[in-house]
Short mmCIF file of C-alpha atoms in Angstrom, two decimals:
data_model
loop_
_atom_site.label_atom_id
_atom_site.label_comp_id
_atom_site.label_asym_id
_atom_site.label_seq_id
_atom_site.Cartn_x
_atom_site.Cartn_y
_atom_site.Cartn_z
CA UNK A 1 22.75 2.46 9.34
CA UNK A 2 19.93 5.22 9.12
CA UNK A 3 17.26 4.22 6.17
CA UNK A 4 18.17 7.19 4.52
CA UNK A 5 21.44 8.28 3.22
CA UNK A 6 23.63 9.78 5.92
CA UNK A 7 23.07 12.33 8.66
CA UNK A 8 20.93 15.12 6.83
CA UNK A 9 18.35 12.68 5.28
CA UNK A 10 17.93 10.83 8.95
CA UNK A 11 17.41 13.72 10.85
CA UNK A 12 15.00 14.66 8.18
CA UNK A 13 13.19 11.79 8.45
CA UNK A 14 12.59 12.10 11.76
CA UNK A 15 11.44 15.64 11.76
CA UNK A 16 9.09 14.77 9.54
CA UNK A 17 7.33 11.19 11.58
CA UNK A 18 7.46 13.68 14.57
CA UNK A 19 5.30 16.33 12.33
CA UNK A 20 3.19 13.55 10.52
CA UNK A 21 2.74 12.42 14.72
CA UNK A 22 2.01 15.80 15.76
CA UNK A 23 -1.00 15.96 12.55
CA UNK A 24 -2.25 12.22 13.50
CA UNK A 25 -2.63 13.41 17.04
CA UNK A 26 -4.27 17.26 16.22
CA UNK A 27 -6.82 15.21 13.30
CA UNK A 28 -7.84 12.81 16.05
CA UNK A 29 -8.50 15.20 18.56
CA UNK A 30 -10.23 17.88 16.45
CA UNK A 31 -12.85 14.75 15.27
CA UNK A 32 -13.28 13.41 18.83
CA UNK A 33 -14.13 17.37 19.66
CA UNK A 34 -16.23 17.77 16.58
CA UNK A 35 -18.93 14.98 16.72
CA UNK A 36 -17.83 12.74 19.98
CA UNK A 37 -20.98 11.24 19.42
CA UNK A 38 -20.21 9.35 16.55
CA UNK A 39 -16.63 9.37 16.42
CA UNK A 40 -15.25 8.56 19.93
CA UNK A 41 -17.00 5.77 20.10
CA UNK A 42 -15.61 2.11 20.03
CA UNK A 43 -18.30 0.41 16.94
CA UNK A 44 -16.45 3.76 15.24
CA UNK A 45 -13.15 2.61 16.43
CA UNK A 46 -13.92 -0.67 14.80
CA UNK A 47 -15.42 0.28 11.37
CA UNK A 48 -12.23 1.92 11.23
CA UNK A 49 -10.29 -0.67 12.04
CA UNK A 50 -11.80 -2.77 9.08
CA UNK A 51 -11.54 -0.59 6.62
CA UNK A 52 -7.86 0.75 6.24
CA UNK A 53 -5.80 -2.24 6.26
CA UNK A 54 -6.86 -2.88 2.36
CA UNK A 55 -5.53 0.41 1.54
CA UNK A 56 -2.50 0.37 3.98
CA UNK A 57 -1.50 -3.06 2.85
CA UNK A 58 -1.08 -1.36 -0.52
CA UNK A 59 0.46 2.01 0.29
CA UNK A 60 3.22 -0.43 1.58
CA UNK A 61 3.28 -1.75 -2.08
CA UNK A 62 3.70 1.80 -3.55
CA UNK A 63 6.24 2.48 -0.88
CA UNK A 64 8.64 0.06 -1.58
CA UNK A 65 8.07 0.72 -5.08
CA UNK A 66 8.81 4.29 -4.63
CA UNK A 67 12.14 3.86 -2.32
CA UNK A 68 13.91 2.32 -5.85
CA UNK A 69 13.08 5.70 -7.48
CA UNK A 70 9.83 4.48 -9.57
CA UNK A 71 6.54 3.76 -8.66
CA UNK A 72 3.61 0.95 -8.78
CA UNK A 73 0.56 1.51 -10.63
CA UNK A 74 -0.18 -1.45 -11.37
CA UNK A 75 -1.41 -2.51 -7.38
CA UNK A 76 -5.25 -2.61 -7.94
CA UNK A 77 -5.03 -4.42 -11.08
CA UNK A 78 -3.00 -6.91 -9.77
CA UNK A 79 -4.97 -7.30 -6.32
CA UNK A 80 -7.54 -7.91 -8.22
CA UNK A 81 -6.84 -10.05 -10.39
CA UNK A 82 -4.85 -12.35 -8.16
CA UNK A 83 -8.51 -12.23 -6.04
CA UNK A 84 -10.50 -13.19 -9.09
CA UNK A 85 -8.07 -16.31 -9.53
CA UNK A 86 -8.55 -17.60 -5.88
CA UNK A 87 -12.00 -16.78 -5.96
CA UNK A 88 -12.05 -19.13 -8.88
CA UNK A 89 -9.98 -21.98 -7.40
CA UNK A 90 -11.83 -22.06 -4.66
CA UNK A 91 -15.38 -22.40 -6.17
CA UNK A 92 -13.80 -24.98 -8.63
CA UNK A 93 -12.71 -26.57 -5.34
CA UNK A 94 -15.35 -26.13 -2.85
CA UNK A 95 -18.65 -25.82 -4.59
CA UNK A 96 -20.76 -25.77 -1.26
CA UNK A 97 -20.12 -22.66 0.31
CA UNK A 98 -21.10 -23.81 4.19
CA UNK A 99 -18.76 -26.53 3.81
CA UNK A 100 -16.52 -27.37 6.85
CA UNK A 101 -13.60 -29.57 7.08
CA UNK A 102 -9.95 -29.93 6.06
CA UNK A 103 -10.55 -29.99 2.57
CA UNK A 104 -11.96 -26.63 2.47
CA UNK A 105 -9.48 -25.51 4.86
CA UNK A 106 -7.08 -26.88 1.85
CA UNK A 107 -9.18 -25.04 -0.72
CA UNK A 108 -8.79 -21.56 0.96
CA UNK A 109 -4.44 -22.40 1.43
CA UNK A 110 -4.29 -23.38 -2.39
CA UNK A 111 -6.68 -19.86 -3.17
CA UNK A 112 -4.36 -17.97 -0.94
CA UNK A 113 -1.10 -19.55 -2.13
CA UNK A 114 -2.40 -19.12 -5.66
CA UNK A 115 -3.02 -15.17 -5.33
CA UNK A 116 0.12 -15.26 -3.73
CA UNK A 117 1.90 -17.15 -7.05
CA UNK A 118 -0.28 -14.55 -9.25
CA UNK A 119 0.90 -11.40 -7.37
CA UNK A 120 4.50 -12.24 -7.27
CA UNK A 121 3.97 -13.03 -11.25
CA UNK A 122 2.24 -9.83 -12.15
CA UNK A 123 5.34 -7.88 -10.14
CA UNK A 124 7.63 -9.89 -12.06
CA UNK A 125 6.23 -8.81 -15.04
CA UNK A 126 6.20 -5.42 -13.85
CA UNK A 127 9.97 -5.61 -12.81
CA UNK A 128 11.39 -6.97 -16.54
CA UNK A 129 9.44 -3.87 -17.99
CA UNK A 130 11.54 -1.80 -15.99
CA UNK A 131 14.82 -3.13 -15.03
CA UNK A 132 15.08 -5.61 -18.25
CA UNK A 133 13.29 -3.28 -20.68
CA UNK A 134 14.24 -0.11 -19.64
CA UNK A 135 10.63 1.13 -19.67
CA UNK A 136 10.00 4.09 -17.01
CA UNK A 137 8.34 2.61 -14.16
CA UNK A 138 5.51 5.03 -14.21
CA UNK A 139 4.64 4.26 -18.00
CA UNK A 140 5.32 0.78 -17.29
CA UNK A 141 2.80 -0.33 -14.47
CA UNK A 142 -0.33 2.00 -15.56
CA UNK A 143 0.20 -0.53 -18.89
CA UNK A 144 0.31 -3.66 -17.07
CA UNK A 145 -2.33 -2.30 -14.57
CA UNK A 146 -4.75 -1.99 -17.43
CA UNK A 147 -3.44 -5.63 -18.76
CA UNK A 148 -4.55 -7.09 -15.43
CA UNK A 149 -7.32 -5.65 -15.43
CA UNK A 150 -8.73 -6.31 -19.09
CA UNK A 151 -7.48 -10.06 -18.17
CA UNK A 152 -9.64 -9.84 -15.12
CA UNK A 153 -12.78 -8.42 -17.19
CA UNK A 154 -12.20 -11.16 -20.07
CA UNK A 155 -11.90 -14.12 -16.91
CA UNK A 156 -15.19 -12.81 -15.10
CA UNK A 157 -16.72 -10.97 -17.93
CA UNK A 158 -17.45 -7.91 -15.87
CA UNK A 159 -19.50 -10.01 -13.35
CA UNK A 160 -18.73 -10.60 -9.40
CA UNK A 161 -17.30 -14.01 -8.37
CA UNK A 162 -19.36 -14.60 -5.68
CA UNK A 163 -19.86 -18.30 -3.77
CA UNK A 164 -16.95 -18.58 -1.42
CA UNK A 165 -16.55 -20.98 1.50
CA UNK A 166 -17.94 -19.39 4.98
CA UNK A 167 -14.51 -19.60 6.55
CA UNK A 168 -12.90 -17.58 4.33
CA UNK A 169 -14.60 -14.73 5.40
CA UNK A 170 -12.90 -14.59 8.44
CA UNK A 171 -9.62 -12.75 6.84
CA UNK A 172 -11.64 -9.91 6.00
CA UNK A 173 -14.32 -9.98 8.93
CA UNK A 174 -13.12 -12.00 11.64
CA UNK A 175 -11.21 -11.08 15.17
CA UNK A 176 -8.17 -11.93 17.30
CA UNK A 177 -9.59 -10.92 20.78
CA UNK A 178 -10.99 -7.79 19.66
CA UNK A 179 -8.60 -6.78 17.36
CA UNK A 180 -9.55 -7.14 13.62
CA UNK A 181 -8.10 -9.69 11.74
CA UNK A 182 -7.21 -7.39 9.00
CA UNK A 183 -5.73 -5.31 11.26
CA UNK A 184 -3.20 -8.20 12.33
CA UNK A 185 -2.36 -8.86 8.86
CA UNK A 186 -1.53 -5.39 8.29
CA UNK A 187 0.77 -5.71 11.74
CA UNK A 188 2.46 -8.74 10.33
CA UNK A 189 3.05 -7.23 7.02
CA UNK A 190 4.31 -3.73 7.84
CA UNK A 191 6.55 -5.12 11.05
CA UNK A 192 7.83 -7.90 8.04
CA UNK A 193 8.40 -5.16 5.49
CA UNK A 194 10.43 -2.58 8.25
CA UNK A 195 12.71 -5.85 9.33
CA UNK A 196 13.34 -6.14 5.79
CA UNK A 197 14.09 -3.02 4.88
CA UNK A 198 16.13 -2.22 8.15
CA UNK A 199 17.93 -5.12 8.88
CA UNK A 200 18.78 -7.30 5.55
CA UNK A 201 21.07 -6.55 3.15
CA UNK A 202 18.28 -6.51 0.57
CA UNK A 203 16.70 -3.21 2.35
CA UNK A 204 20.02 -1.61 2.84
CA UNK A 205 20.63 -2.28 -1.36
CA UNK A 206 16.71 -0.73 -1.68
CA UNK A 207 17.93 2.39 -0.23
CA UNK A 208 21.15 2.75 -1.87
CA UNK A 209 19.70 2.10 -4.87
CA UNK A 210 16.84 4.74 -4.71
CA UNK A 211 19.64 7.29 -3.57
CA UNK A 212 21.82 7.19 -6.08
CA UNK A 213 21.49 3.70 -8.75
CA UNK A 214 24.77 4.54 -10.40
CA UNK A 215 26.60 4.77 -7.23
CA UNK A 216 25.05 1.34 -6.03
CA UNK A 217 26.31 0.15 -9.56
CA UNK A 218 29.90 0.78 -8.61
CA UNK A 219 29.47 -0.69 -5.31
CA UNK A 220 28.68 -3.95 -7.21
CA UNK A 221 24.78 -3.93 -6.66
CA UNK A 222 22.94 -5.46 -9.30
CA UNK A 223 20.32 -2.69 -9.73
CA UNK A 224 18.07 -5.35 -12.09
CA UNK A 225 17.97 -8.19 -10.00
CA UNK A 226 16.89 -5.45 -6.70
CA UNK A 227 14.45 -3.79 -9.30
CA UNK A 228 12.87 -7.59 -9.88
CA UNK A 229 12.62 -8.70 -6.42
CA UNK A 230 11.40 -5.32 -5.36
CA UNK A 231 8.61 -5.24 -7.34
CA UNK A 232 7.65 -8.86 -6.99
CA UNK A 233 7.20 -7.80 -3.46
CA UNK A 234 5.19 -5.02 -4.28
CA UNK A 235 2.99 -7.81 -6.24
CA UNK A 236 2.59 -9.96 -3.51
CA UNK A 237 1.55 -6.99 -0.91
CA UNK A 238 -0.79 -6.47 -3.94
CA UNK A 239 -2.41 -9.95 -3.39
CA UNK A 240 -2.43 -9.91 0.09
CA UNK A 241 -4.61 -6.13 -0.55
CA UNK A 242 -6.90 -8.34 -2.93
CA UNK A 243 -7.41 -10.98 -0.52
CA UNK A 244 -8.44 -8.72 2.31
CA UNK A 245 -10.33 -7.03 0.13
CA UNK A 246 -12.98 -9.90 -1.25
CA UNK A 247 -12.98 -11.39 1.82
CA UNK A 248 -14.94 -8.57 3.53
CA UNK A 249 -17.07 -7.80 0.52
CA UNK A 250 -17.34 -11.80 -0.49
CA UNK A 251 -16.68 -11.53 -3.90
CA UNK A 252 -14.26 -10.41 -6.31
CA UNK A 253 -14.72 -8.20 -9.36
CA UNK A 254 -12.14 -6.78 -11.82
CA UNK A 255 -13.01 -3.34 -10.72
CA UNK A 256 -13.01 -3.05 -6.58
CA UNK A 257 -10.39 -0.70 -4.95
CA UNK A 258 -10.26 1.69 -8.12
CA UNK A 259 -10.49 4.43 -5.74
CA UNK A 260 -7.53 2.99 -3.43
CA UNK A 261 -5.13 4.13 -6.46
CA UNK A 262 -4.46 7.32 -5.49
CA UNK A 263 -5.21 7.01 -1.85
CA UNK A 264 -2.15 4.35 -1.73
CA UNK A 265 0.00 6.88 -3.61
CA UNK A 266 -1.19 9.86 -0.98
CA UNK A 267 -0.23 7.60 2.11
CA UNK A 268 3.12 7.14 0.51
CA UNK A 269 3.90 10.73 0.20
CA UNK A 270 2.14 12.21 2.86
CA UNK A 271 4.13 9.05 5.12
CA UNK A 272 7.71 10.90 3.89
CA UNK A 273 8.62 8.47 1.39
CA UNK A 274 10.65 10.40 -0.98
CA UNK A 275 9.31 9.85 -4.80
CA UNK A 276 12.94 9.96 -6.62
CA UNK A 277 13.84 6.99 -4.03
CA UNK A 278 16.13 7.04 -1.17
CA UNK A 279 14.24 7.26 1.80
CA UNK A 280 11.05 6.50 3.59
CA UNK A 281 10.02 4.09 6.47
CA UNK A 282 7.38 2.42 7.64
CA UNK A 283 6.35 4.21 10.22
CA UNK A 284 5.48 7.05 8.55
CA UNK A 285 3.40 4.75 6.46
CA UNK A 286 1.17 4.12 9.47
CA UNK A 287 0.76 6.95 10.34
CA UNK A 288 -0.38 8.13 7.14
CA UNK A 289 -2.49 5.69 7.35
CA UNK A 290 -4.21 6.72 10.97
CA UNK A 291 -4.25 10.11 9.97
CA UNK A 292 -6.11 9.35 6.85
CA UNK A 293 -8.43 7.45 7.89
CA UNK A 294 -9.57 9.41 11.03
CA UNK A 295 -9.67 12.06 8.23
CA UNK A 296 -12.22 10.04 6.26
CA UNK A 297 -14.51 8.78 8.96
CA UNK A 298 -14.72 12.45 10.13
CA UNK A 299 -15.61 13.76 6.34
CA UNK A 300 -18.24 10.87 6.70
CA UNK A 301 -20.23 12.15 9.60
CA UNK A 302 -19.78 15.51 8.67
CA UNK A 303 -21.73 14.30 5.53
CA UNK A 304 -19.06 15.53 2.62
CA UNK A 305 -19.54 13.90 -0.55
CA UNK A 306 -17.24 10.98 -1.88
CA UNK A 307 -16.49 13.71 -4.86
CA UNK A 308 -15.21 16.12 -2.24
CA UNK A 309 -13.10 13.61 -0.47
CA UNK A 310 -11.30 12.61 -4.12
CA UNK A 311 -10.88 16.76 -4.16
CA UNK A 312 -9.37 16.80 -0.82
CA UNK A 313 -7.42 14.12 -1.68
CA UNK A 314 -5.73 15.50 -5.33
CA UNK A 315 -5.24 18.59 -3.23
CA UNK A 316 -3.49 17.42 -0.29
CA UNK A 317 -0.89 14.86 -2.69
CA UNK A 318 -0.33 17.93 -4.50
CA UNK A 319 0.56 19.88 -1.44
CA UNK A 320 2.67 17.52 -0.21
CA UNK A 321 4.24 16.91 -2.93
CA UNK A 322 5.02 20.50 -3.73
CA UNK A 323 6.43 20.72 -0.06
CA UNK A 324 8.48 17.74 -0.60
CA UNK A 325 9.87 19.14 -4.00
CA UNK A 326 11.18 22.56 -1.86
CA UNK A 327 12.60 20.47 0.87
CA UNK A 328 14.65 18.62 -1.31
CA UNK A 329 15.68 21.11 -3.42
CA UNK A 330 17.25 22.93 -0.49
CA UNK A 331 19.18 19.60 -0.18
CA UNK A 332 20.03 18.44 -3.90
CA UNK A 333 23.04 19.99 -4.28
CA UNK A 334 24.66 17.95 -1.79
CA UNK A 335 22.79 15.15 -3.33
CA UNK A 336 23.91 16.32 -7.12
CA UNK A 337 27.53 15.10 -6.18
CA UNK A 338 27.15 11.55 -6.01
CA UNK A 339 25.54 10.89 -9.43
CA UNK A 340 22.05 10.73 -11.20
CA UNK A 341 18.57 10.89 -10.34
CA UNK A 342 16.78 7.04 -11.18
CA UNK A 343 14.82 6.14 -13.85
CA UNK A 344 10.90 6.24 -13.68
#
């Protein structure tokens, strides 16, 4: 079965990664044509490389959050947070930073399992709001994104956690070959995340649900339990984020990636995931993601300030978004039929 809902949402789908394609090819070429210099060139190729898997990693998070009809806020907090907690353990653990050996090998498992147990926590919490509570997800994760962060401030007080063993900086700044080991994590994680969502009967009950929740109701979905599990996912993509993240600045702090917020949110869109739910795949989310980031090493050698980026940005959700919105309102009333539009 298509990710979407049926014939008209598939073929739109595809019309769409073939346009988002189309743009990812035409940005890369006009930058390569614009300063070849600086950006066709491979130490380019690899700054790149390093630098969007933290913010892919979490437009995958806002993704999935998105295909149930709601939305997660709450990503930077948590990645954060869950960071600041392994950065912790492992300085409790391993005090001497050059250390070598199993132990510290152990130290950096138990750091990465713990941000793992954190993330998966912090989207549980996020997911009883919601599906238990009944809170709107948007209202719901910008409140427990500030909680995780004020806990993060209160744990650190507003200082870096710095000190952690040498060989955990290879997540963040080490290679496989030459390719980036960030870049492999985001492989892993986005081939996981399409599997899941194409292939399990989990994904298939993601989609349904985003199209139409009181539909999947009748079918005998339980909407709450998908609306838990869904956004404990989104948690845990949220720690791996964190974990790339202060491994290539080594060190955590309760405030890195605030700019990644909106970014994550832009991928999502501008990658065709619909934000009442329903539809959206992965692939679109990469290419977002090239097309972005091509974008933003090109506004950096063309010298544009960071406030012009955030302008460019705000603009270009809001295009999209506005795009999206006539799109499917040529197709709603087909949609209308089936039932109503989810909460958050």
């Amino acid at each position: 079965m298509s990710s979407g809902v049926g014939r008209g949402s598939g073929a739109a789908e595809r019309k769409h990664l073939i346009r988002l394609g189309i743009i990812a090819v035409a940005i890369f070429t006009v930058m390569s044509l614009v300063r070849p210099e600086l950006f066709f060139t491979s130490a380019n190729f690899q700054s790149m490389a390093f630098q969007f898997p933290e913010y892919g990693i979490l437009a995958l998070a806002v993704m999935l959050a998105m295909l149930t009809g709601g939305i997660d806020l709450s990503i930077i907090g948590t990645a954060n947070l869950s960071g600041i907690l392994a950065a912790l353990l492992m300085g409790a653990l391993v005090p001497d930073a050059a250390g070598t050996g199993p132990e510290v090998i152990g130290a950096i498992a138990l750091a990465i399992a713990l941000s793992l147990a954190v993330g998966a926590l912090c989207g549980a919490i996020n997911g009883i709001a919601i599906a238990g509570v009944g809170i709107p997800a948007i209202l719901a994760t910008l409140g427990t994104g500030l909680v995780f962060t004020g806990i993060a401030i209160v744990i650190t007080e507003g200082r870096a956690v710095l000190n952690f063993p040498d060989a955990f900086a290879y997540i963040g700044n080490g290679r496989v070959g030459p390719v980036p080991v960030p870049v492999v994590i985001f492989a892993v994680l986005a081939i996981g995340l399409a599997f899941v969502l194409s292939r399990t009967k989990f994904g298939l009950r993601i989609y349904l649900m985003g199209t139409n929740p009181l539909a999947a109701r009748f079918a005998g979905i339980d909407n709450t339990w998908i609306t838990m599990r869904t956004y404990i996912a989104c948690g845990m993509l949220s720690s791996c984020a964190g974990l790339v993240l202060m491994s290539r600045a080594n060190s955590a702090k309760a405030d890195y990636g605030t700019s990644y917020l909106l970014l994550a949110v832009l991928i999502a869109v501008l990658g065709g995931t619909n934000p009442y739910g329903g539809f959206g795949r992965v692939l679109g989310i990469v290419l977002a993601v090239f097309s972005l980031q091509c974008l933003s090493s090109g506004f950096n050698m063309l010298q544009f300030s960071n406030f012009a980026k955030e302008l460019v940005w705000g603009l270009t959700l809001l295009t999209v978004m506005g795009l999206s919105e006539v799109s499917l309102s040529r197709r709603r009333p087909a949609a209308k039929t089936g039932g109503t539009k989810p909460a958050g």
